[in-house]
Amino acid sequence: AQRVTQPEKLLSVFKGAPVELKCNYSYSGSPELFWYVQYSRQRLQLLLRHISRESIKGFTADLNKGETSFHLKKPFAQEEDSAMYYCALTEGAQKLVFGQGTRLTINP
Amino acid sequence: DGGITQSPKYLFRKEGQNVTLSCEQNLNHDAMYWYRQDPGQGLRLIYYSQIVNDFQKGDIAEGYSVSREKKESFPLTVTSAQKNPTAFYLCASSPGLAGEYEQYFGPGTRLTVT
């Protein structure tokens, strides 16, 4: 079965510091990977997907097939980045498999 | 206001009772999904439907049932057979296949069974 692992349940950094949320996956084929985010009192929403190769809110994520990773990065954290982040992978193009989530807190 | 609606926001039931959670979307999306969200476990897929009158089991379908009689509606029934029903339930929809399209999520229903 496909699996997505986010090793950090909690991550706390100071405002202005770099942020990296880790995501590792196991998948035998060519994966489609996503990052979803849930801000306080808001719905879960798509942050970015690897095929679009775009930067959203200053975040980027690079697919590393050799290391089977899709880490989310931002060079300078902002307080509004505090949220719950989920890494997800498509299985058979029909459904998403989510990681356990990482709660990111940005300290002022 | 377009999007996905789930009702009610909070739901309380006694053990042994079946309960149905509502999910409606006016986005004209073909695919709909039900997830369960538990602390430290992320989102786990219960059921999904790619088209009206068709649905498939997800990873944790035992104790749950669904129907998809209309494109805009995908209700989830939590039966008395579900051993740990207390959880936060999220419904989502997408225009098509999960690998190609973003999923849009509802606000969720928190179910408490005592």
PDB file of N, CA and C in Angstrom, chain B residues 44-114:
ATOM      1  N   ARG B  44      -8.173   9.940   6.728  1.00  0.00           N
ATOM      2  CA  ARG B  44      -8.293   8.591   6.181  1.00  0.00           C
ATOM      3  C   ARG B  44      -9.582   8.497   5.380  1.00  0.00           C
ATOM      4  N   LEU B  45      -9.475   7.901   4.192  1.00  0.00           N
ATOM      5  CA  LEU B  45     -10.580   7.849   3.251  1.00  0.00           C
ATOM      6  C   LEU B  45     -11.569   6.761   3.643  1.00  0.00           C
ATOM      7  N   ILE B  46     -12.841   7.150   3.712  1.00  0.00           N
ATOM      8  CA  ILE B  46     -13.878   6.189   4.076  1.00  0.00           C
ATOM      9  C   ILE B  46     -14.546   5.618   2.821  1.00  0.00           C
ATOM     10  N   TYR B  47     -15.091   6.493   2.003  1.00  0.00           N
ATOM     11  CA  TYR B  47     -15.724   6.120   0.747  1.00  0.00           C
ATOM     12  C   TYR B  47     -15.483   7.234  -0.267  1.00  0.00           C
ATOM     13  N   TYR B  48     -15.553   6.877  -1.557  1.00  0.00           N
ATOM     14  CA  TYR B  48     -15.509   7.885  -2.589  1.00  0.00           C
ATOM     15  C   TYR B  48     -16.405   7.482  -3.749  1.00  0.00           C
ATOM     16  N   SER B  49     -16.804   8.493  -4.495  1.00  0.00           N
ATOM     17  CA  SER B  49     -17.710   8.271  -5.622  1.00  0.00           C
ATOM     18  C   SER B  49     -17.229   9.122  -6.784  1.00  0.00           C
ATOM     19  N   GLN B  50     -17.061   8.505  -7.919  1.00  0.00           N
ATOM     20  CA  GLN B  50     -16.609   9.236  -9.103  1.00  0.00           C
ATOM     21  C   GLN B  50     -17.753   9.668 -10.000  1.00  0.00           C
ATOM     22  N   ILE B  51     -18.925   9.052  -9.773  1.00  0.00           N
ATOM     23  CA  ILE B  51     -20.051   9.359 -10.636  1.00  0.00           C
ATOM     24  C   ILE B  51     -21.327   8.963  -9.908  1.00  0.00           C
ATOM     25  N   VAL B  52     -22.426   9.533 -10.311  1.00  0.00           N
ATOM     26  CA  VAL B  52     -23.714   9.214  -9.697  1.00  0.00           C
ATOM     27  C   VAL B  52     -23.990   7.715  -9.793  1.00  0.00           C
ATOM     28  N   ASN B  53     -24.573   7.197  -8.716  1.00  0.00           N
ATOM     29  CA  ASN B  53     -24.958   5.777  -8.615  1.00  0.00           C
ATOM     30  C   ASN B  53     -23.770   4.829  -8.598  1.00  0.00           C
ATOM     31  N   ASP B  54     -22.609   5.344  -8.280  1.00  0.00           N
ATOM     32  CA  ASP B  54     -21.425   4.486  -8.161  1.00  0.00           C
ATOM     33  C   ASP B  54     -20.533   4.998  -7.044  1.00  0.00           C
ATOM     34  N   PHE B  55     -20.005   4.096  -6.220  1.00  0.00           N
ATOM     35  CA  PHE B  55     -19.094   4.496  -5.154  1.00  0.00           C
ATOM     36  C   PHE B  55     -18.194   3.311  -4.801  1.00  0.00           C
ATOM     37  N   GLN B  56     -17.043   3.635  -4.216  1.00  0.00           N
ATOM     38  CA  GLN B  56     -16.066   2.611  -3.845  1.00  0.00           C
ATOM     39  C   GLN B  56     -15.649   2.778  -2.398  1.00  0.00           C
ATOM     40  N   LYS B  57     -15.275   1.665  -1.787  1.00  0.00           N
ATOM     41  CA  LYS B  57     -14.763   1.717  -0.417  1.00  0.00           C
ATOM     42  C   LYS B  57     -13.380   2.347  -0.395  1.00  0.00           C
ATOM     43  N   GLY B  58     -13.142   3.099   0.670  1.00  0.00           N
ATOM     44  CA  GLY B  58     -11.812   3.622   0.900  1.00  0.00           C
ATOM     45  C   GLY B  58     -11.053   2.693   1.831  1.00  0.00           C
ATOM     46  N   ASP B  59     -10.163   3.272   2.617  1.00  0.00           N
ATOM     47  CA  ASP B  59      -9.298   2.467   3.479  1.00  0.00           C
ATOM     48  C   ASP B  59      -9.964   2.026   4.780  1.00  0.00           C
ATOM     49  N   ILE B  60     -11.017   2.734   5.207  1.00  0.00           N
ATOM     50  CA  ILE B  60     -11.646   2.410   6.493  1.00  0.00           C
ATOM     51  C   ILE B  60     -13.162   2.387   6.358  1.00  0.00           C
ATOM     52  N   ALA B  61     -13.695   1.630   5.415  1.00  0.00           N
ATOM     53  CA  ALA B  61     -15.124   1.647   5.107  1.00  0.00           C
ATOM     54  C   ALA B  61     -15.980   0.859   6.099  1.00  0.00           C
ATOM     55  N   GLU B  62     -15.363  -0.001   6.888  1.00  0.00           N
ATOM     56  CA  GLU B  62     -16.160  -0.864   7.768  1.00  0.00           C
ATOM     57  C   GLU B  62     -16.960  -0.044   8.770  1.00  0.00           C
ATOM     58  N   GLY B  63     -18.276  -0.327   8.826  1.00  0.00           N
ATOM     59  CA  GLY B  63     -19.130   0.384   9.762  1.00  0.00           C
ATOM     60  C   GLY B  63     -19.760   1.643   9.186  1.00  0.00           C
ATOM     61  N   TYR B  64     -19.481   1.905   7.917  1.00  0.00           N
ATOM     62  CA  TYR B  64     -20.023   3.079   7.228  1.00  0.00           C
ATOM     63  C   TYR B  64     -20.761   2.644   5.967  1.00  0.00           C
ATOM     64  N   SER B  65     -21.710   3.480   5.528  1.00  0.00           N
ATOM     65  CA  SER B  65     -22.360   3.263   4.241  1.00  0.00           C
ATOM     66  C   SER B  65     -22.637   4.617   3.611  1.00  0.00           C
ATOM     67  N   VAL B  66     -22.738   4.618   2.274  1.00  0.00           N
ATOM     68  CA  VAL B  66     -22.988   5.859   1.528  1.00  0.00           C
ATOM     69  C   VAL B  66     -23.994   5.586   0.415  1.00  0.00           C
ATOM     70  N   SER B  67     -24.468   6.669  -0.171  1.00  0.00           N
ATOM     71  CA  SER B  67     -25.293   6.596  -1.375  1.00  0.00           C
ATOM     72  C   SER B  67     -24.941   7.787  -2.245  1.00  0.00           C
ATOM     73  N   ARG B  68     -25.165   7.639  -3.540  1.00  0.00           N
ATOM     74  CA  ARG B  68     -24.914   8.769  -4.464  1.00  0.00           C
ATOM     75  C   ARG B  68     -26.026   8.757  -5.521  1.00  0.00           C
ATOM     76  N   GLU B  69     -27.186   9.144  -5.066  1.00  0.00           N
ATOM     77  CA  GLU B  69     -28.364   9.151  -5.942  1.00  0.00           C
ATOM     78  C   GLU B  69     -28.433  10.424  -6.777  1.00  0.00           C
ATOM     79  N   LYS B  70     -27.797  11.477  -6.277  1.00  0.00           N
ATOM     80  CA  LYS B  70     -27.764  12.746  -7.004  1.00  0.00           C
ATOM     81  C   LYS B  70     -26.338  13.232  -7.089  1.00  0.00           C
ATOM     82  N   LYS B  71     -26.024  13.955  -8.115  1.00  0.00           N
ATOM     83  CA  LYS B  71     -24.660  14.428  -8.329  1.00  0.00           C
ATOM     84  C   LYS B  71     -24.215  15.318  -7.178  1.00  0.00           C
ATOM     85  N   GLU B  72     -25.134  16.123  -6.653  1.00  0.00           N
ATOM     86  CA  GLU B  72     -24.756  17.122  -5.669  1.00  0.00           C
ATOM     87  C   GLU B  72     -24.750  16.611  -4.231  1.00  0.00           C
ATOM     88  N   SER B  73     -25.159  15.365  -4.001  1.00  0.00           N
ATOM     89  CA  SER B  73     -25.321  14.881  -2.639  1.00  0.00           C
ATOM     90  C   SER B  73     -24.612  13.555  -2.418  1.00  0.00           C
ATOM     91  N   PHE B  74     -23.939  13.427  -1.261  1.00  0.00           N
ATOM     92  CA  PHE B  74     -23.193  12.198  -0.948  1.00  0.00           C
ATOM     93  C   PHE B  74     -23.279  11.963   0.560  1.00  0.00           C
ATOM     94  N   PRO B  75     -24.422  11.527   1.067  1.00  0.00           N
ATOM     95  CA  PRO B  75     -24.572  11.344   2.509  1.00  0.00           C
ATOM     96  C   PRO B  75     -23.822  10.122   3.033  1.00  0.00           C
ATOM     97  N   LEU B  76     -23.328  10.257   4.246  1.00  0.00           N
ATOM     98  CA  LEU B  76     -22.584   9.182   4.914  1.00  0.00           C
ATOM     99  C   LEU B  76     -23.371   8.726   6.142  1.00  0.00           C
ATOM    100  N   THR B  77     -23.610   7.423   6.232  1.00  0.00           N
ATOM    101  CA  THR B  77     -24.264   6.862   7.415  1.00  0.00           C
ATOM    102  C   THR B  77     -23.233   6.137   8.265  1.00  0.00           C
ATOM    103  N   VAL B  78     -23.172   6.538   9.511  1.00  0.00           N
ATOM    104  CA  VAL B  78     -22.305   5.867  10.472  1.00  0.00           C
ATOM    105  C   VAL B  78     -23.180   4.860  11.209  1.00  0.00           C
ATOM    106  N   THR B  79     -22.919   3.608  11.019  1.00  0.00           N
ATOM    107  CA  THR B  79     -23.790   2.593  11.596  1.00  0.00           C
ATOM    108  C   THR B  79     -23.306   2.188  12.989  1.00  0.00           C
ATOM    109  N   SER B  80     -24.136   1.423  13.655  1.00  0.00           N
ATOM    110  CA  SER B  80     -23.780   0.958  15.002  1.00  0.00           C
ATOM    111  C   SER B  80     -22.622  -0.035  14.959  1.00  0.00           C
ATOM    112  N   ALA B  81     -22.289  -0.517  13.769  1.00  0.00           N
ATOM    113  CA  ALA B  81     -21.176  -1.456  13.628  1.00  0.00           C
ATOM    114  C   ALA B  81     -19.817  -0.768  13.672  1.00  0.00           C
ATOM    115  N   GLN B  82     -19.797   0.548  13.549  1.00  0.00           N
ATOM    116  CA  GLN B  82     -18.524   1.280  13.590  1.00  0.00           C
ATOM    117  C   GLN B  82     -18.081   1.350  15.051  1.00  0.00           C
ATOM    118  N   LYS B  83     -16.919   0.794  15.324  1.00  0.00           N
ATOM    119  CA  LYS B  83     -16.490   0.627  16.717  1.00  0.00           C
ATOM    120  C   LYS B  83     -16.068   1.931  17.393  1.00  0.00           C
ATOM    121  N   ASN B  84     -15.495   2.831  16.650  1.00  0.00           N
ATOM    122  CA  ASN B  84     -15.049   4.108  17.229  1.00  0.00           C
ATOM    123  C   ASN B  84     -15.572   5.270  16.387  1.00  0.00           C
ATOM    124  N   PRO B  85     -16.848   5.562  16.457  1.00  0.00           N
ATOM    125  CA  PRO B  85     -17.430   6.545  15.556  1.00  0.00           C
ATOM    126  C   PRO B  85     -17.134   7.998  15.907  1.00  0.00           C
ATOM    127  N   THR B  86     -16.757   8.257  17.140  1.00  0.00           N
ATOM    128  CA  THR B  86     -16.500   9.644  17.536  1.00  0.00           C
ATOM    129  C   THR B  86     -15.285  10.161  16.788  1.00  0.00           C
ATOM    130  N   ALA B  87     -15.514  11.196  15.955  1.00  0.00           N
ATOM    131  CA  ALA B  87     -14.436  11.730  15.118  1.00  0.00           C
ATOM    132  C   ALA B  87     -14.935  12.978  14.396  1.00  0.00           C
ATOM    133  N   PHE B  88     -14.010  13.595  13.672  1.00  0.00           N
ATOM    134  CA  PHE B  88     -14.327  14.730  12.807  1.00  0.00           C
ATOM    135  C   PHE B  88     -14.392  14.206  11.388  1.00  0.00           C
ATOM    136  N   TYR B  89     -15.524  14.455  10.704  1.00  0.00           N
ATOM    137  CA  TYR B  89     -15.739  13.914   9.374  1.00  0.00           C
ATOM    138  C   TYR B  89     -15.713  15.041   8.335  1.00  0.00           C
ATOM    139  N   LEU B  90     -14.914  14.830   7.305  1.00  0.00           N
ATOM    140  CA  LEU B  90     -14.775  15.812   6.236  1.00  0.00           C
ATOM    141  C   LEU B  90     -15.266  15.243   4.918  1.00  0.00           C
ATOM    142  N   CYS B  91     -16.020  16.052   4.209  1.00  0.00           N
ATOM    143  CA  CYS B  91     -16.474  15.707   2.873  1.00  0.00           C
ATOM    144  C   CYS B  91     -15.716  16.570   1.876  1.00  0.00           C
ATOM    145  N   ALA B  92     -15.432  16.033   0.702  1.00  0.00           N
ATOM    146  CA  ALA B  92     -14.727  16.790  -0.325  1.00  0.00           C
ATOM    147  C   ALA B  92     -15.292  16.451  -1.689  1.00  0.00           C
ATOM    148  N   SER B  93     -15.021  17.299  -2.638  1.00  0.00           N
ATOM    149  CA  SER B  93     -15.414  17.023  -4.014  1.00  0.00           C
ATOM    150  C   SER B  93     -14.330  17.510  -4.958  1.00  0.00           C
ATOM    151  N   SER B  94     -14.331  16.973  -6.168  1.00  0.00           N
ATOM    152  CA  SER B  94     -13.395  17.431  -7.199  1.00  0.00           C
ATOM    153  C   SER B  94     -14.041  17.250  -8.560  1.00  0.00           C
ATOM    154  N   PRO B  95     -13.603  18.036  -9.547  1.00  0.00           N
ATOM    155  CA  PRO B  95     -14.210  17.941 -10.870  1.00  0.00           C
ATOM    156  C   PRO B  95     -14.057  16.566 -11.509  1.00  0.00           C
ATOM    157  N   GLY B  96     -12.964  15.875 -11.152  1.00  0.00           N
ATOM    158  CA  GLY B  96     -12.711  14.564 -11.735  1.00  0.00           C
ATOM    159  C   GLY B  96     -11.757  13.791 -10.876  1.00  0.00           C
ATOM    160  N   LEU B  97     -10.880  13.057 -11.526  1.00  0.00           N
ATOM    161  CA  LEU B  97      -9.971  12.159 -10.826  1.00  0.00           C
ATOM    162  C   LEU B  97      -9.085  12.900  -9.829  1.00  0.00           C
ATOM    163  N   ALA B  98      -8.822  12.232  -8.703  1.00  0.00           N
ATOM    164  CA  ALA B  98      -8.061  12.847  -7.620  1.00  0.00           C
ATOM    165  C   ALA B  98      -6.665  13.251  -8.062  1.00  0.00           C
ATOM    166  N   GLY B  99      -6.091  12.496  -8.984  1.00  0.00           N
ATOM    167  CA  GLY B  99      -4.741  12.806  -9.397  1.00  0.00           C
ATOM    168  C   GLY B  99      -4.623  14.013 -10.304  1.00  0.00           C
ATOM    169  N   GLU B 100      -5.719  14.422 -10.870  1.00  0.00           N
ATOM    170  CA  GLU B 100      -5.685  15.510 -11.839  1.00  0.00           C
ATOM    171  C   GLU B 100      -6.272  16.806 -11.304  1.00  0.00           C
ATOM    172  N   TYR B 101      -7.113  16.720 -10.313  1.00  0.00           N
ATOM    173  CA  TYR B 101      -7.843  17.893  -9.860  1.00  0.00           C
ATOM    174  C   TYR B 101      -7.697  18.111  -8.366  1.00  0.00           C
ATOM    175  N   GLU B 102      -7.758  19.377  -7.979  1.00  0.00           N
ATOM    176  CA  GLU B 102      -7.779  19.757  -6.574  1.00  0.00           C
ATOM    177  C   GLU B 102      -9.065  19.262  -5.925  1.00  0.00           C
ATOM    178  N   GLN B 103      -8.950  18.854  -4.657  1.00  0.00           N
ATOM    179  CA  GLN B 103     -10.142  18.512  -3.898  1.00  0.00           C
ATOM    180  C   GLN B 103     -10.573  19.721  -3.073  1.00  0.00           C
ATOM    181  N   TYR B 104     -11.883  19.958  -3.049  1.00  0.00           N
ATOM    182  CA  TYR B 104     -12.464  21.065  -2.286  1.00  0.00           C
ATOM    183  C   TYR B 104     -13.178  20.475  -1.081  1.00  0.00           C
ATOM    184  N   PHE B 105     -12.843  21.001   0.094  1.00  0.00           N
ATOM    185  CA  PHE B 105     -13.340  20.407   1.326  1.00  0.00           C
ATOM    186  C   PHE B 105     -14.475  21.210   1.952  1.00  0.00           C
ATOM    187  N   GLY B 106     -15.354  20.487   2.631  1.00  0.00           N
ATOM    188  CA  GLY B 106     -16.395  21.120   3.415  1.00  0.00           C
ATOM    189  C   GLY B 106     -15.868  21.521   4.778  1.00  0.00           C
ATOM    190  N   PRO B 107     -16.729  22.124   5.604  1.00  0.00           N
ATOM    191  CA  PRO B 107     -16.298  22.600   6.924  1.00  0.00           C
ATOM    192  C   PRO B 107     -16.211  21.500   7.966  1.00  0.00           C
ATOM    193  N   GLY B 108     -16.778  20.328   7.671  1.00  0.00           N
ATOM    194  CA  GLY B 108     -16.677  19.209   8.594  1.00  0.00           C
ATOM    195  C   GLY B 108     -17.848  19.085   9.549  1.00  0.00           C
ATOM    196  N   THR B 109     -18.042  17.866  10.033  1.00  0.00           N
ATOM    197  CA  THR B 109     -19.025  17.563  11.081  1.00  0.00           C
ATOM    198  C   THR B 109     -18.312  16.809  12.196  1.00  0.00           C
ATOM    199  N   ARG B 110     -18.473  17.320  13.416  1.00  0.00           N
ATOM    200  CA  ARG B 110     -17.873  16.613  14.553  1.00  0.00           C
ATOM    201  C   ARG B 110     -18.946  15.742  15.181  1.00  0.00           C
ATOM    202  N   LEU B 111     -18.738  14.438  15.126  1.00  0.00           N
ATOM    203  CA  LEU B 111     -19.682  13.470  15.664  1.00  0.00           C
ATOM    204  C   LEU B 111     -19.176  12.955  17.008  1.00  0.00           C
ATOM    205  N   THR B 112     -20.038  12.996  17.979  1.00  0.00           N
ATOM    206  CA  THR B 112     -19.727  12.439  19.297  1.00  0.00           C
ATOM    207  C   THR B 112     -20.759  11.381  19.647  1.00  0.00           C
ATOM    208  N   VAL B 113     -20.283  10.181  19.914  1.00  0.00           N
ATOM    209  CA  VAL B 113     -21.165   9.067  20.277  1.00  0.00           C
ATOM    210  C   VAL B 113     -20.853   8.647  21.705  1.00  0.00           C
ATOM    211  N   THR B 114     -21.872   8.625  22.534  1.00  0.00           N
ATOM    212  CA  THR B 114     -21.661   8.279  23.949  1.00  0.00           C
ATOM    213  C   THR B 114     -22.525   7.084  24.357  1.00  0.00           C
TER     214      THR B 114
END
